[in-house]
Amino acid sequence: MLIAMAGLPGSGKSTIGQVLGSRLGLPVISVDPIESAILKAGIDSDQPTGLAAYLVAEMHAETTLAAGRSVIVDAVNAVNPAREQWINLAQRRSEPLKFIEVICSDPEIHRERIENRERQLPHLQLTWHAVEQSLEEYAEWSGASAAVGRITLDSVEPLGVNIDRAMAFLES
């Protein structure tokens, strides 16, 4: 099974993905550390480093699936082409796909999380302004991605509640 996490940075997506990965014994492939490594290698940030990171994550996920293991991919997946990347991968590998979208319905909490978090990704800085821009670009789920099973979790809810909801969704 391919589980694709979606949601903006600071939404709680990565935490939920890591807890699910631990609970299910699944690897979690996260796009942000990949992009940070690309930038660390000296590739200019004006290059399509985000796209490169998604493609590396896709290749890693595909080799994991080919080895007979399920995998969780942690990415923003803000637009349909990004979401369709995972649909295409699941189809190529004949694997079921489920999306878990994580939002933060309280802008003040979301901003506080962004401004107070210490990421271990020195080459990939994140500001509240960048998150606001991402919010403006976040596309509605439509087309092929709207037809895939998806649950939306709100990270203002307790982590345990969201994990229980996600587990029930994945088991359905």
Short mmCIF file of C-alpha atoms in Angstrom, two decimals:
data_model
loop_
_atom_site.label_atom_id
_atom_site.label_comp_id
_atom_site.label_asym_id
_atom_site.label_seq_id
_atom_site.Cartn_x
_atom_site.Cartn_y
_atom_site.Cartn_z
CA MET A 1 0.00 0.00 0.00
CA LEU A 2 1.10 3.54 -0.75
CA ILE A 3 0.05 6.12 1.82
CA ALA A 4 0.54 9.71 0.67
CA MET A 5 0.48 12.38 3.35
CA ALA A 6 -0.60 15.84 2.19
CA GLY A 7 -0.67 19.19 3.93
CA LEU A 8 1.33 22.32 4.48
CA PRO A 9 4.47 22.47 6.62
CA GLY A 10 3.61 23.03 10.26
CA SER A 11 0.18 21.45 9.84
CA GLY A 12 1.20 18.42 11.87
CA LYS A 13 1.46 16.19 8.79
CA SER A 14 5.02 15.06 9.45
CA THR A 15 4.31 14.18 13.09
CA ILE A 16 1.24 12.18 12.17
CA GLY A 17 3.17 10.45 9.37
CA GLN A 18 6.03 9.53 11.69
CA VAL A 19 3.68 8.14 14.36
CA LEU A 20 1.78 6.12 11.74
CA GLY A 21 5.05 4.84 10.30
CA SER A 22 6.21 3.75 13.73
CA ARG A 23 2.91 2.14 14.64
CA LEU A 24 2.60 0.31 11.31
CA GLY A 25 6.30 -0.52 10.97
CA LEU A 26 6.48 1.37 7.66
CA PRO A 27 9.22 3.56 6.25
CA VAL A 28 8.37 7.24 5.87
CA ILE A 29 9.89 9.03 2.90
CA SER A 30 9.80 12.78 3.44
CA VAL A 31 10.36 15.26 0.62
CA ASP A 32 11.71 18.12 2.79
CA PRO A 33 14.93 16.37 3.93
CA ILE A 34 15.56 15.30 0.34
CA GLU A 35 15.22 18.88 -0.87
CA SER A 36 17.47 20.09 1.96
CA ALA A 37 20.14 17.59 0.85
CA ILE A 38 19.84 18.78 -2.74
CA LEU A 39 20.40 22.36 -1.59
CA LYS A 40 23.28 21.25 0.65
CA ALA A 41 24.93 19.74 -2.44
CA GLY A 42 25.16 23.23 -3.88
CA ILE A 43 22.24 23.17 -6.31
CA ASP A 44 20.90 26.73 -6.47
CA SER A 45 17.51 27.34 -4.91
CA ASP A 46 16.37 29.00 -8.16
CA GLN A 47 16.52 25.53 -9.75
CA PRO A 48 13.52 23.15 -9.49
CA THR A 49 14.77 21.56 -6.27
CA GLY A 50 11.24 20.85 -5.06
CA LEU A 51 10.44 18.89 -8.19
CA ALA A 52 13.76 17.05 -7.93
CA ALA A 53 12.95 16.11 -4.33
CA TYR A 54 9.52 14.77 -5.33
CA LEU A 55 11.13 12.67 -8.08
CA VAL A 56 13.73 11.26 -5.68
CA ALA A 57 10.98 10.46 -3.18
CA GLU A 58 8.98 8.76 -5.92
CA MET A 59 11.95 6.60 -6.96
CA HIS A 60 12.62 5.66 -3.34
CA ALA A 61 8.95 4.83 -2.77
CA GLU A 62 8.85 2.75 -5.95
CA THR A 63 11.87 0.67 -4.95
CA THR A 64 10.32 0.15 -1.52
CA LEU A 65 7.05 -0.99 -3.06
CA ALA A 66 8.91 -3.22 -5.53
CA ALA A 67 10.55 -4.92 -2.54
CA GLY A 68 7.09 -5.85 -1.28
CA ARG A 69 6.80 -3.23 1.47
CA SER A 70 4.20 -0.56 2.00
CA VAL A 71 5.40 3.01 2.37
CA ILE A 72 4.32 6.43 3.62
CA VAL A 73 5.30 9.47 1.57
CA ASP A 74 5.33 12.79 3.44
CA ALA A 75 4.95 15.71 1.03
CA VAL A 76 2.91 18.89 0.73
CA ASN A 77 1.10 17.58 -2.37
CA ALA A 78 -0.52 20.99 -2.79
CA VAL A 79 -1.47 20.62 -6.45
CA ASN A 80 -3.05 17.89 -8.53
CA PRO A 81 0.08 17.07 -10.58
CA ALA A 82 1.89 16.22 -7.31
CA ARG A 83 -1.03 14.10 -6.14
CA GLU A 84 -1.28 12.41 -9.53
CA GLN A 85 2.40 11.43 -9.24
CA TRP A 86 1.40 9.08 -6.39
CA ILE A 87 -1.68 7.87 -8.29
CA ASN A 88 0.53 6.94 -11.24
CA LEU A 89 3.04 5.21 -8.97
CA ALA A 90 0.30 3.18 -7.27
CA GLN A 91 -1.10 2.17 -10.67
CA ARG A 92 2.34 1.18 -12.02
CA ARG A 93 2.98 -0.99 -8.96
CA SER A 94 -0.65 -2.26 -8.70
CA GLU A 95 -0.78 -0.99 -5.13
CA PRO A 96 -3.69 0.52 -3.26
CA LEU A 97 -3.30 4.24 -2.52
CA LYS A 98 -4.78 6.29 0.29
CA PHE A 99 -4.29 9.99 0.93
CA ILE A 100 -4.13 11.45 4.40
CA GLU A 101 -4.53 15.22 4.28
CA VAL A 102 -3.63 17.17 7.39
CA ILE A 103 -4.81 20.72 7.93
CA CYS A 104 -4.52 23.16 10.79
CA SER A 105 -7.82 25.02 11.01
CA ASP A 106 -6.46 27.61 13.44
CA PRO A 107 -4.14 30.08 11.64
CA GLU A 108 -2.70 31.37 14.93
CA ILE A 109 -1.68 27.88 16.06
CA HIS A 110 -0.30 27.12 12.61
CA ARG A 111 1.77 30.32 12.59
CA GLU A 112 3.04 29.66 16.12
CA ARG A 113 4.14 26.17 15.10
CA ILE A 114 6.05 27.53 12.10
CA GLU A 115 7.70 30.35 14.02
CA ASN A 116 8.70 28.24 17.03
CA ARG A 117 9.79 25.01 15.42
CA GLU A 118 13.40 24.05 15.12
CA ARG A 119 13.91 22.03 11.99
CA GLN A 120 16.99 19.95 11.48
CA LEU A 121 17.06 21.06 7.84
CA PRO A 122 19.46 24.00 7.75
CA HIS A 123 19.29 24.37 3.97
CA LEU A 124 15.51 24.54 3.81
CA GLN A 125 14.25 27.46 5.85
CA LEU A 126 10.53 27.96 6.33
CA THR A 127 8.76 31.21 7.16
CA TRP A 128 5.14 31.98 7.89
CA HIS A 129 5.12 34.15 4.76
CA ALA A 130 6.09 31.09 2.66
CA VAL A 131 3.29 29.07 4.27
CA GLU A 132 0.80 31.83 3.49
CA GLN A 133 1.90 31.75 -0.15
CA SER A 134 1.50 27.97 -0.17
CA LEU A 135 -2.02 28.33 1.23
CA GLU A 136 -2.91 30.56 -1.70
CA GLU A 137 -1.58 27.96 -4.16
CA TYR A 138 -3.13 24.91 -2.45
CA ALA A 139 -5.49 23.43 -5.05
CA GLU A 140 -8.84 21.80 -4.47
CA TRP A 141 -8.85 18.03 -4.81
CA SER A 142 -10.22 17.38 -8.29
CA GLY A 143 -9.83 15.01 -11.19
CA ALA A 144 -8.10 11.71 -10.50
CA SER A 145 -6.95 12.72 -7.02
CA ALA A 146 -10.53 13.44 -5.90
CA ALA A 147 -11.45 9.84 -6.73
CA VAL A 148 -8.83 8.33 -4.39
CA GLY A 149 -9.74 7.46 -0.81
CA ARG A 150 -8.81 10.38 1.43
CA ILE A 151 -9.27 11.46 5.01
CA THR A 152 -8.72 15.00 6.24
CA LEU A 153 -7.39 15.37 9.77
CA ASP A 154 -7.27 18.66 11.69
CA SER A 155 -4.11 18.98 13.76
CA VAL A 156 -5.83 21.17 16.35
CA GLU A 157 -7.34 17.88 17.51
CA PRO A 158 -5.24 15.78 19.91
CA LEU A 159 -2.57 13.67 18.20
CA GLY A 160 -4.05 10.44 19.57
CA VAL A 161 -7.46 11.24 18.09
CA ASN A 162 -5.92 11.90 14.68
CA ILE A 163 -3.84 8.72 14.83
CA ASP A 164 -6.91 6.66 15.74
CA ARG A 165 -8.87 8.23 12.86
CA ALA A 166 -6.01 7.63 10.42
CA MET A 167 -5.60 4.00 11.55
CA ALA A 168 -9.33 3.34 11.14
CA PHE A 169 -9.20 4.90 7.65
CA LEU A 170 -6.19 2.81 6.63
CA GLU A 171 -7.82 -0.38 7.89
CA SER A 172 -11.08 0.30 6.01
#
